[in-house]
Amino acid sequence: MKIGLVIDTFNPQRGGAESWTVQYAAHLIRHGHEVHVTAQEFAPTTARMDCVPHRLGRIRSLTDRAKAAEETLRTLKLDLIHDMGMGWHCDVLQPHGGCFRAVVEHKTRLMPLLLRPIKRLANAFSSRQRERDALVVRQCESKKTLLLALSRKIAEEFQQWYGFPQERIRVVHNGVDSERYSPEACEPHREAVRARLGLSPETVVGVVVAHNFILKGVPSLMKALAAATRRGAPLHILVVGGARLMPWRRYADLLGVGDRISFLGSHSDAIPFYAASDFLVLPSYYDSCSLVLLEGAACGLPVIGTRQNGASEMFAEGIEGYTLDDPGNSAALADRMERLLDRDLREKMGAAARQLALRHTLTRNFENIFATYADVVGRETRKAA
């Protein structure tokens, strides 16, 4: 097939969606497909890939960007166009960031109750917000587009907020590279990293990987750690990601857990920190289908997630870890972390988490994505007949 992939930036270092798209393009090429990529910018490392690049250049306006992508794509004779959320001219739409209106609403609800009306009013007058919403409306108006939702949660949100018809939605959860993320890959790092961080052998370590600390529930996690610490729990939390960390360190000191939490900043590779940890925790307020949960599971770690994270749909309560109903319930989060002080329970859940990851590999994810193309190609063939 002659397949077009559309994304803002074709660069695996820019984020999860970008990294996935580069890997998926490589998978398609290995299987003999001709891949055309339309993007604003391309990473130098992608020049070695055997794909056909169509560079748009930097375009600030979301609308103009989508128009430029459409103009380029119309000149290509492609069998199928797969867009990650940049434009509206596509057969398959896969919005990795989730449902825009739902994201905005979740962020608004994180604010104090009295400030929420002001925030909603500000959103209504924000030209950027209106432009983004108009783009999604245009994407959803197409009568031929198939929506690839990363979780049932995202599928339901697009139906609720944009009226996207259920019959044109397919749910394909994320997959994980189970060879790169594995207990075997972690094992060489564990002792060295724990020693460097000053973690004693008896300390039970949790890790959270996040950049938007508010949205990912880091304040709730810090309060939960403080509560557990007051009860004598030998817990330590590693926070990987983020910037401007000093205010967060001060807040940790205020809660009395400054010596129980390490803010490590951004790292290109989280494996050493998965290796140093005994469980993964991500009390997120919104995630379409977080790869972090799958990465931790693939490394053999029990995971603590929330129902606001689409990835949690893959996990069974009390089997591979725990799923919280309310990310802000720090008491419940503290309880789940304290349960994981039990080494036998951690090992049992960690083994189950690894098996779950092996059922949701990146290769299987690619195969499931490609299988949905038959729905589009078959529909067009039937129309032509």
Short mmCIF file of C-alpha atoms in Angstrom, two decimals:
data_model
loop_
_atom_site.label_atom_id
_atom_site.label_comp_id
_atom_site.label_asym_id
_atom_site.label_seq_id
_atom_site.Cartn_x
_atom_site.Cartn_y
_atom_site.Cartn_z
CA MET A 1 0.00 0.00 0.00
CA LYS A 2 0.93 3.64 -0.49
CA ILE A 3 0.30 5.13 2.96
CA GLY A 4 0.45 8.74 4.12
CA LEU A 5 1.24 9.57 7.75
CA VAL A 6 0.52 13.09 9.02
CA ILE A 7 1.96 14.58 12.21
CA ASP A 8 3.17 17.98 13.40
CA THR A 9 6.79 16.91 13.92
CA PHE A 10 8.36 13.68 12.72
CA ASN A 11 10.85 13.48 15.56
CA PRO A 12 11.01 10.59 18.09
CA GLN A 13 12.49 12.87 20.75
CA ARG A 14 9.54 15.26 20.86
CA GLY A 15 7.03 13.05 22.65
CA GLY A 16 5.08 9.82 22.80
CA ALA A 17 2.97 10.42 19.67
CA GLU A 18 6.03 11.42 17.66
CA SER A 19 8.07 8.44 18.83
CA TRP A 20 5.19 6.07 18.07
CA THR A 21 4.72 7.51 14.57
CA VAL A 22 8.40 7.13 13.68
CA GLN A 23 8.39 3.52 14.90
CA TYR A 24 5.15 2.78 13.06
CA ALA A 25 6.53 4.23 9.84
CA ALA A 26 9.58 1.98 10.19
CA HIS A 27 7.28 -1.01 10.74
CA LEU A 28 5.28 -0.24 7.59
CA ILE A 29 8.46 0.17 5.54
CA ARG A 30 9.83 -3.16 6.79
CA HIS A 31 6.62 -4.80 5.59
CA GLY A 32 7.00 -3.44 2.08
CA HIS A 33 4.69 -0.42 2.13
CA GLU A 34 5.51 2.94 0.54
CA VAL A 35 5.30 5.52 3.31
CA HIS A 36 4.86 9.26 2.75
CA VAL A 37 5.18 11.52 5.81
CA THR A 38 3.71 15.03 5.88
CA ALA A 39 4.99 17.14 8.78
CA GLN A 40 6.18 20.63 9.65
CA GLU A 41 9.64 19.42 10.61
CA PHE A 42 11.69 16.23 10.46
CA ALA A 43 14.41 15.12 12.85
CA PRO A 44 17.82 14.65 11.19
CA THR A 45 17.81 11.04 12.40
CA THR A 46 14.78 10.25 10.23
CA ALA A 47 16.69 11.13 7.04
CA ARG A 48 18.05 7.58 7.00
CA MET A 49 14.53 6.14 6.87
CA ASP A 50 13.25 4.91 3.53
CA CYS A 51 10.14 7.10 3.57
CA VAL A 52 9.12 10.04 1.38
CA PRO A 53 9.14 13.30 3.39
CA HIS A 54 6.84 16.24 2.64
CA ARG A 55 8.03 19.18 4.71
CA LEU A 56 5.54 21.98 5.40
CA GLY A 57 7.82 24.25 7.40
CA ARG A 58 6.74 26.01 10.57
CA ILE A 59 3.14 27.28 10.38
CA ARG A 60 1.80 28.86 13.56
CA SER A 61 -1.90 28.83 12.69
CA LEU A 62 -3.50 25.43 13.29
CA THR A 63 -5.98 26.10 10.50
CA ASP A 64 -3.32 27.15 7.99
CA ARG A 65 -1.26 24.13 8.99
CA ALA A 66 -4.17 21.78 8.28
CA LYS A 67 -4.85 23.52 4.96
CA ALA A 68 -1.20 23.20 3.93
CA ALA A 69 -1.26 19.49 4.80
CA GLU A 70 -4.43 19.03 2.75
CA GLU A 71 -2.92 20.78 -0.27
CA THR A 72 0.14 18.55 -0.11
CA LEU A 73 -1.83 15.35 0.39
CA ARG A 74 -4.16 16.06 -2.53
CA THR A 75 -1.16 16.03 -4.89
CA LEU A 76 -0.23 12.50 -3.78
CA LYS A 77 -1.98 9.40 -5.02
CA LEU A 78 -2.21 7.60 -1.68
CA ASP A 79 -4.19 4.50 -0.84
CA LEU A 80 -4.79 5.72 2.70
CA ILE A 81 -4.04 8.77 4.86
CA HIS A 82 -3.48 8.31 8.60
CA ASP A 83 -3.40 11.57 10.60
CA MET A 84 -2.26 11.87 14.24
CA GLY A 85 -4.37 15.00 14.79
CA MET A 86 -2.77 17.76 12.71
CA GLY A 87 -5.23 17.99 9.83
CA TRP A 88 -8.68 17.04 8.60
CA HIS A 89 -7.95 15.47 5.20
CA CYS A 90 -7.56 11.83 6.18
CA ASP A 91 -9.09 8.37 6.16
CA VAL A 92 -7.92 7.45 9.67
CA LEU A 93 -7.69 9.95 12.55
CA GLN A 94 -5.73 8.94 15.64
CA PRO A 95 -5.65 11.80 18.20
CA HIS A 96 -2.94 10.69 20.61
CA GLY A 97 -3.64 13.55 23.00
CA GLY A 98 -7.24 12.51 23.54
CA CYS A 99 -10.45 14.52 23.16
CA PHE A 100 -9.74 18.27 23.17
CA ARG A 101 -12.94 19.43 24.89
CA ALA A 102 -12.57 16.73 27.55
CA VAL A 103 -8.95 17.74 28.20
CA VAL A 104 -9.94 21.39 28.62
CA GLU A 105 -12.73 20.46 31.01
CA HIS A 106 -10.47 18.22 33.11
CA LYS A 107 -7.87 20.98 33.39
CA THR A 108 -10.58 23.44 34.42
CA ARG A 109 -11.79 21.10 37.17
CA LEU A 110 -8.30 21.07 38.64
CA MET A 111 -8.73 24.73 39.56
CA PRO A 112 -10.42 25.95 42.77
CA LEU A 113 -14.21 25.87 42.48
CA LEU A 114 -14.62 29.67 42.51
CA LEU A 115 -12.09 30.13 39.70
CA ARG A 116 -13.61 27.60 37.30
CA PRO A 117 -16.23 29.96 35.79
CA ILE A 118 -13.46 32.51 35.13
CA LYS A 119 -11.33 29.84 33.49
CA ARG A 120 -14.22 28.70 31.28
CA LEU A 121 -14.87 32.31 30.26
CA ALA A 122 -11.19 32.80 29.44
CA ASN A 123 -11.24 29.62 27.34
CA ALA A 124 -14.29 30.89 25.44
CA PHE A 125 -12.44 34.09 24.51
CA SER A 126 -9.11 32.42 23.72
CA SER A 127 -8.53 32.50 19.95
CA ARG A 128 -6.11 29.57 20.21
CA GLN A 129 -8.65 27.45 22.11
CA ARG A 130 -11.39 28.28 19.62
CA GLU A 131 -9.11 27.47 16.70
CA ARG A 132 -8.14 24.11 18.20
CA ASP A 133 -11.77 23.23 18.86
CA ALA A 134 -12.78 24.27 15.33
CA LEU A 135 -10.06 22.01 13.95
CA VAL A 136 -11.42 19.02 15.87
CA VAL A 137 -14.98 19.85 14.77
CA ARG A 138 -13.77 19.87 11.15
CA GLN A 139 -12.02 16.52 11.71
CA CYS A 140 -15.19 15.00 13.11
CA GLU A 141 -17.44 16.35 10.34
CA SER A 142 -15.89 14.15 7.66
CA LYS A 143 -18.28 11.37 6.67
CA LYS A 144 -15.47 9.00 5.70
CA THR A 145 -12.99 9.35 8.56
CA LEU A 146 -12.43 6.39 10.87
CA LEU A 147 -11.50 7.42 14.42
CA LEU A 148 -8.82 5.32 16.10
CA ALA A 149 -9.33 5.83 19.84
CA LEU A 150 -6.51 4.81 22.17
CA SER A 151 -9.07 3.66 24.75
CA ARG A 152 -12.79 3.18 25.31
CA LYS A 153 -12.63 6.32 27.45
CA ILE A 154 -11.50 8.40 24.45
CA ALA A 155 -14.12 6.78 22.20
CA GLU A 156 -16.87 7.73 24.66
CA GLU A 157 -15.55 11.29 24.99
CA PHE A 158 -15.60 11.87 21.22
CA GLN A 159 -19.17 10.61 21.13
CA GLN A 160 -20.17 12.81 24.09
CA TRP A 161 -18.36 16.04 23.19
CA TYR A 162 -18.36 15.94 19.37
CA GLY A 163 -21.13 13.51 18.47
CA PHE A 164 -18.76 11.24 16.58
CA PRO A 165 -20.76 8.21 15.36
CA GLN A 166 -19.93 5.00 17.22
CA GLU A 167 -19.94 2.89 14.05
CA ARG A 168 -16.90 4.81 12.75
CA ILE A 169 -14.80 4.38 15.90
CA ARG A 170 -12.29 1.61 16.55
CA VAL A 171 -10.50 1.20 19.89
CA VAL A 172 -6.85 0.13 19.76
CA HIS A 173 -4.93 0.46 23.03
CA ASN A 174 -1.27 1.40 23.07
CA GLY A 175 1.46 -1.23 22.96
CA VAL A 176 4.88 -1.39 24.58
CA ASP A 177 8.30 -2.50 23.38
CA SER A 178 8.52 -5.50 25.71
CA GLU A 179 12.14 -6.20 24.80
CA ARG A 180 13.43 -2.71 25.53
CA TYR A 181 11.30 -2.52 28.70
CA SER A 182 11.86 -5.75 30.58
CA PRO A 183 13.11 -7.05 33.94
CA GLU A 184 16.26 -8.23 32.14
CA ALA A 185 16.92 -4.72 30.78
CA CYS A 186 16.41 -3.24 34.25
CA GLU A 187 18.47 -5.68 36.28
CA PRO A 188 21.96 -4.22 35.52
CA HIS A 189 20.89 -0.73 36.66
CA ARG A 190 19.12 -1.43 39.95
CA GLU A 191 21.88 -1.48 42.55
CA ALA A 192 23.93 1.31 40.96
CA VAL A 193 21.02 3.73 40.66
CA ARG A 194 19.74 3.03 44.16
CA ALA A 195 23.23 3.53 45.56
CA ARG A 196 23.64 6.81 43.67
CA LEU A 197 20.32 8.05 45.07
CA GLY A 198 21.16 6.91 48.59
CA LEU A 199 18.30 4.42 48.83
CA SER A 200 18.69 1.70 51.43
CA PRO A 201 17.85 -1.93 50.58
CA GLU A 202 14.79 -1.93 52.85
CA THR A 203 13.28 1.21 51.28
CA VAL A 204 10.34 0.53 48.97
CA VAL A 205 10.56 2.86 45.99
CA GLY A 206 7.80 4.11 43.73
CA VAL A 207 8.39 5.96 40.47
CA VAL A 208 6.25 8.45 38.56
CA VAL A 209 7.20 9.65 35.08
CA ALA A 210 5.47 12.92 34.18
CA HIS A 211 6.00 16.45 32.88
CA ASN A 212 2.72 18.16 33.71
CA PHE A 213 2.81 17.50 37.45
CA ILE A 214 -0.62 18.99 38.14
CA LEU A 215 -2.44 16.98 35.48
CA LYS A 216 -0.57 13.80 36.41
CA GLY A 217 -1.50 14.08 40.08
CA VAL A 218 1.92 14.66 41.63
CA PRO A 219 0.51 16.92 44.41
CA SER A 220 -1.91 14.13 45.41
CA LEU A 221 0.99 11.68 45.37
CA MET A 222 3.06 13.94 47.63
CA LYS A 223 0.19 14.20 50.15
CA ALA A 224 -0.23 10.42 50.06
CA LEU A 225 3.50 9.97 50.69
CA ALA A 226 3.30 12.36 53.64
CA ALA A 227 0.41 10.40 55.17
CA ALA A 228 2.16 7.07 54.71
CA THR A 229 5.41 8.48 56.10
CA ARG A 230 3.65 9.64 59.27
CA ARG A 231 2.60 6.02 59.79
CA GLY A 232 6.20 4.89 59.45
CA ALA A 233 6.06 3.43 55.94
CA PRO A 234 9.59 3.08 54.48
CA LEU A 235 8.60 4.63 51.15
CA HIS A 236 10.52 6.81 48.72
CA ILE A 237 9.22 8.33 45.48
CA LEU A 238 11.23 9.11 42.34
CA VAL A 239 9.75 11.83 40.12
CA VAL A 240 11.18 11.65 36.60
CA GLY A 241 10.42 14.60 34.32
CA GLY A 242 9.32 18.18 34.73
CA ALA A 243 11.13 21.51 34.93
CA ARG A 244 11.45 24.35 37.46
CA LEU A 245 11.65 21.83 40.27
CA MET A 246 12.62 24.09 43.16
CA PRO A 247 9.00 25.04 44.10
CA TRP A 248 8.13 21.33 44.17
CA ARG A 249 11.08 20.58 46.45
CA ARG A 250 9.93 23.38 48.77
CA TYR A 251 6.42 21.91 48.81
CA ALA A 252 7.88 18.51 49.68
CA ASP A 253 9.76 20.09 52.58
CA LEU A 254 6.54 21.78 53.73
CA LEU A 255 4.81 18.38 53.77
CA GLY A 256 7.71 16.87 55.70
CA VAL A 257 8.81 14.50 52.92
CA GLY A 258 11.72 16.42 51.42
CA ASP A 259 14.02 13.49 52.17
CA ARG A 260 11.48 10.92 50.90
CA ILE A 261 11.05 12.21 47.35
CA SER A 262 13.63 12.80 44.61
CA PHE A 263 12.84 15.21 41.78
CA LEU A 264 15.15 14.00 39.03
CA GLY A 265 14.16 16.19 36.09
CA SER A 266 13.86 15.07 32.48
CA HIS A 267 15.74 12.04 31.18
CA SER A 268 15.68 10.52 27.71
CA ASP A 269 15.66 7.02 29.19
CA ALA A 270 13.51 6.09 32.20
CA ILE A 271 14.69 2.46 32.36
CA PRO A 272 17.34 3.07 35.08
CA PHE A 273 14.65 4.58 37.30
CA TYR A 274 12.17 1.79 36.61
CA ALA A 275 15.03 -0.52 37.59
CA ALA A 276 15.58 1.27 40.91
CA SER A 277 11.87 1.13 41.77
CA ASP A 278 9.50 -1.43 43.26
CA PHE A 279 6.25 -0.08 41.81
CA LEU A 280 5.01 2.57 39.37
CA VAL A 281 2.44 5.18 40.36
CA LEU A 282 0.62 7.63 38.09
CA PRO A 283 -2.41 9.30 39.76
CA SER A 284 -3.35 11.07 36.54
CA TYR A 285 -6.40 13.31 36.14
CA TYR A 286 -6.39 12.77 32.38
CA ASP A 287 -4.56 10.41 30.03
CA SER A 288 -5.79 8.98 26.75
CA CYS A 289 -3.72 5.79 27.19
CA SER A 290 -0.47 6.41 29.03
CA LEU A 291 2.55 4.48 27.78
CA VAL A 292 4.15 4.97 31.19
CA LEU A 293 1.82 2.41 32.80
CA LEU A 294 2.69 -0.15 30.13
CA GLU A 295 6.41 0.56 30.38
CA GLY A 296 6.34 0.00 34.14
CA ALA A 297 4.32 -3.18 33.70
CA ALA A 298 6.74 -4.45 31.04
CA CYS A 299 9.57 -3.91 33.51
CA GLY A 300 7.75 -6.13 36.00
CA LEU A 301 6.47 -3.39 38.29
CA PRO A 302 3.01 -3.34 39.92
CA VAL A 303 1.21 -0.20 38.77
CA ILE A 304 -1.11 2.24 40.51
CA GLY A 305 -3.23 4.20 38.03
CA THR A 306 -6.59 5.94 37.84
CA ARG A 307 -9.83 5.46 35.91
CA GLN A 308 -9.12 8.80 34.24
CA ASN A 309 -6.28 7.09 32.37
CA GLY A 310 -7.43 5.02 29.38
CA ALA A 311 -4.54 2.60 29.89
CA SER A 312 -6.16 1.44 33.12
CA GLU A 313 -8.81 -0.35 31.03
CA MET A 314 -6.18 -3.02 30.36
CA PHE A 315 -5.41 -3.67 34.04
CA ALA A 316 -7.43 -5.79 36.47
CA GLU A 317 -7.92 -4.42 39.97
CA GLY A 318 -5.73 -6.20 42.50
CA ILE A 319 -4.03 -8.36 39.85
CA GLU A 320 -1.40 -6.20 38.13
CA GLY A 321 -1.83 -3.34 40.59
CA TYR A 322 -4.54 -0.90 41.64
CA THR A 323 -6.79 1.62 39.91
CA LEU A 324 -8.07 4.64 41.85
CA ASP A 325 -11.51 6.10 41.22
CA ASP A 326 -10.43 9.58 42.32
CA PRO A 327 -6.90 10.87 41.60
CA GLY A 328 -7.33 13.46 44.34
CA ASN A 329 -8.05 10.87 47.04
CA SER A 330 -4.61 10.91 48.65
CA ALA A 331 -5.80 8.67 51.52
CA ALA A 332 -6.74 5.90 49.08
CA LEU A 333 -3.46 6.36 47.23
CA ALA A 334 -1.49 6.12 50.48
CA ASP A 335 -3.37 2.91 51.31
CA ARG A 336 -2.46 1.31 47.96
CA MET A 337 1.19 2.26 48.30
CA GLU A 338 1.30 0.84 51.82
CA ARG A 339 -0.19 -2.44 50.58
CA LEU A 340 2.77 -2.69 48.23
CA LEU A 341 5.17 -2.73 51.17
CA ASP A 342 4.44 -6.48 51.12
CA ARG A 343 7.27 -7.94 49.03
CA ASP A 344 5.42 -11.14 48.12
CA LEU A 345 2.45 -9.12 46.88
CA ARG A 346 4.72 -6.85 44.84
CA GLU A 347 6.42 -9.79 43.19
CA LYS A 348 3.11 -11.50 42.40
CA MET A 349 1.61 -8.33 40.92
CA GLY A 350 4.82 -7.48 39.08
CA ALA A 351 4.88 -10.89 37.39
CA ALA A 352 1.24 -10.46 36.36
CA ALA A 353 2.01 -6.96 35.04
CA ARG A 354 4.82 -8.36 32.90
CA GLN A 355 2.47 -10.94 31.41
CA LEU A 356 -0.07 -8.21 30.64
CA ALA A 357 2.59 -6.21 28.83
CA LEU A 358 3.48 -9.26 26.74
CA ARG A 359 -0.16 -9.35 25.58
CA HIS A 360 0.05 -5.69 24.56
CA THR A 361 3.31 -5.42 22.66
CA LEU A 362 4.19 -2.65 20.25
CA THR A 363 4.22 -5.12 17.35
CA ARG A 364 0.71 -6.28 18.18
CA ASN A 365 -0.39 -2.65 18.41
CA PHE A 366 1.01 -1.99 14.91
CA GLU A 367 -0.76 -5.06 13.56
CA ASN A 368 -4.06 -4.03 15.14
CA ILE A 369 -3.73 -0.51 13.71
CA PHE A 370 -3.01 -1.82 10.22
CA ALA A 371 -5.97 -4.22 10.47
CA THR A 372 -8.33 -1.24 10.81
CA TYR A 373 -7.22 -0.02 7.38
CA ALA A 374 -9.28 -2.83 5.86
CA ASP A 375 -12.42 -1.08 7.14
CA VAL A 376 -11.49 2.05 5.19
CA VAL A 377 -10.13 0.41 2.05
CA GLY A 378 -13.01 -2.09 1.98
CA ARG A 379 -15.57 0.69 2.35
CA GLU A 380 -14.06 2.70 -0.50
CA THR A 381 -13.92 -0.41 -2.69
CA ARG A 382 -17.59 -1.15 -2.02
CA LYS A 383 -18.52 2.44 -2.88
CA ALA A 384 -16.58 2.26 -6.14
CA ALA A 385 -18.37 -0.99 -7.04
#
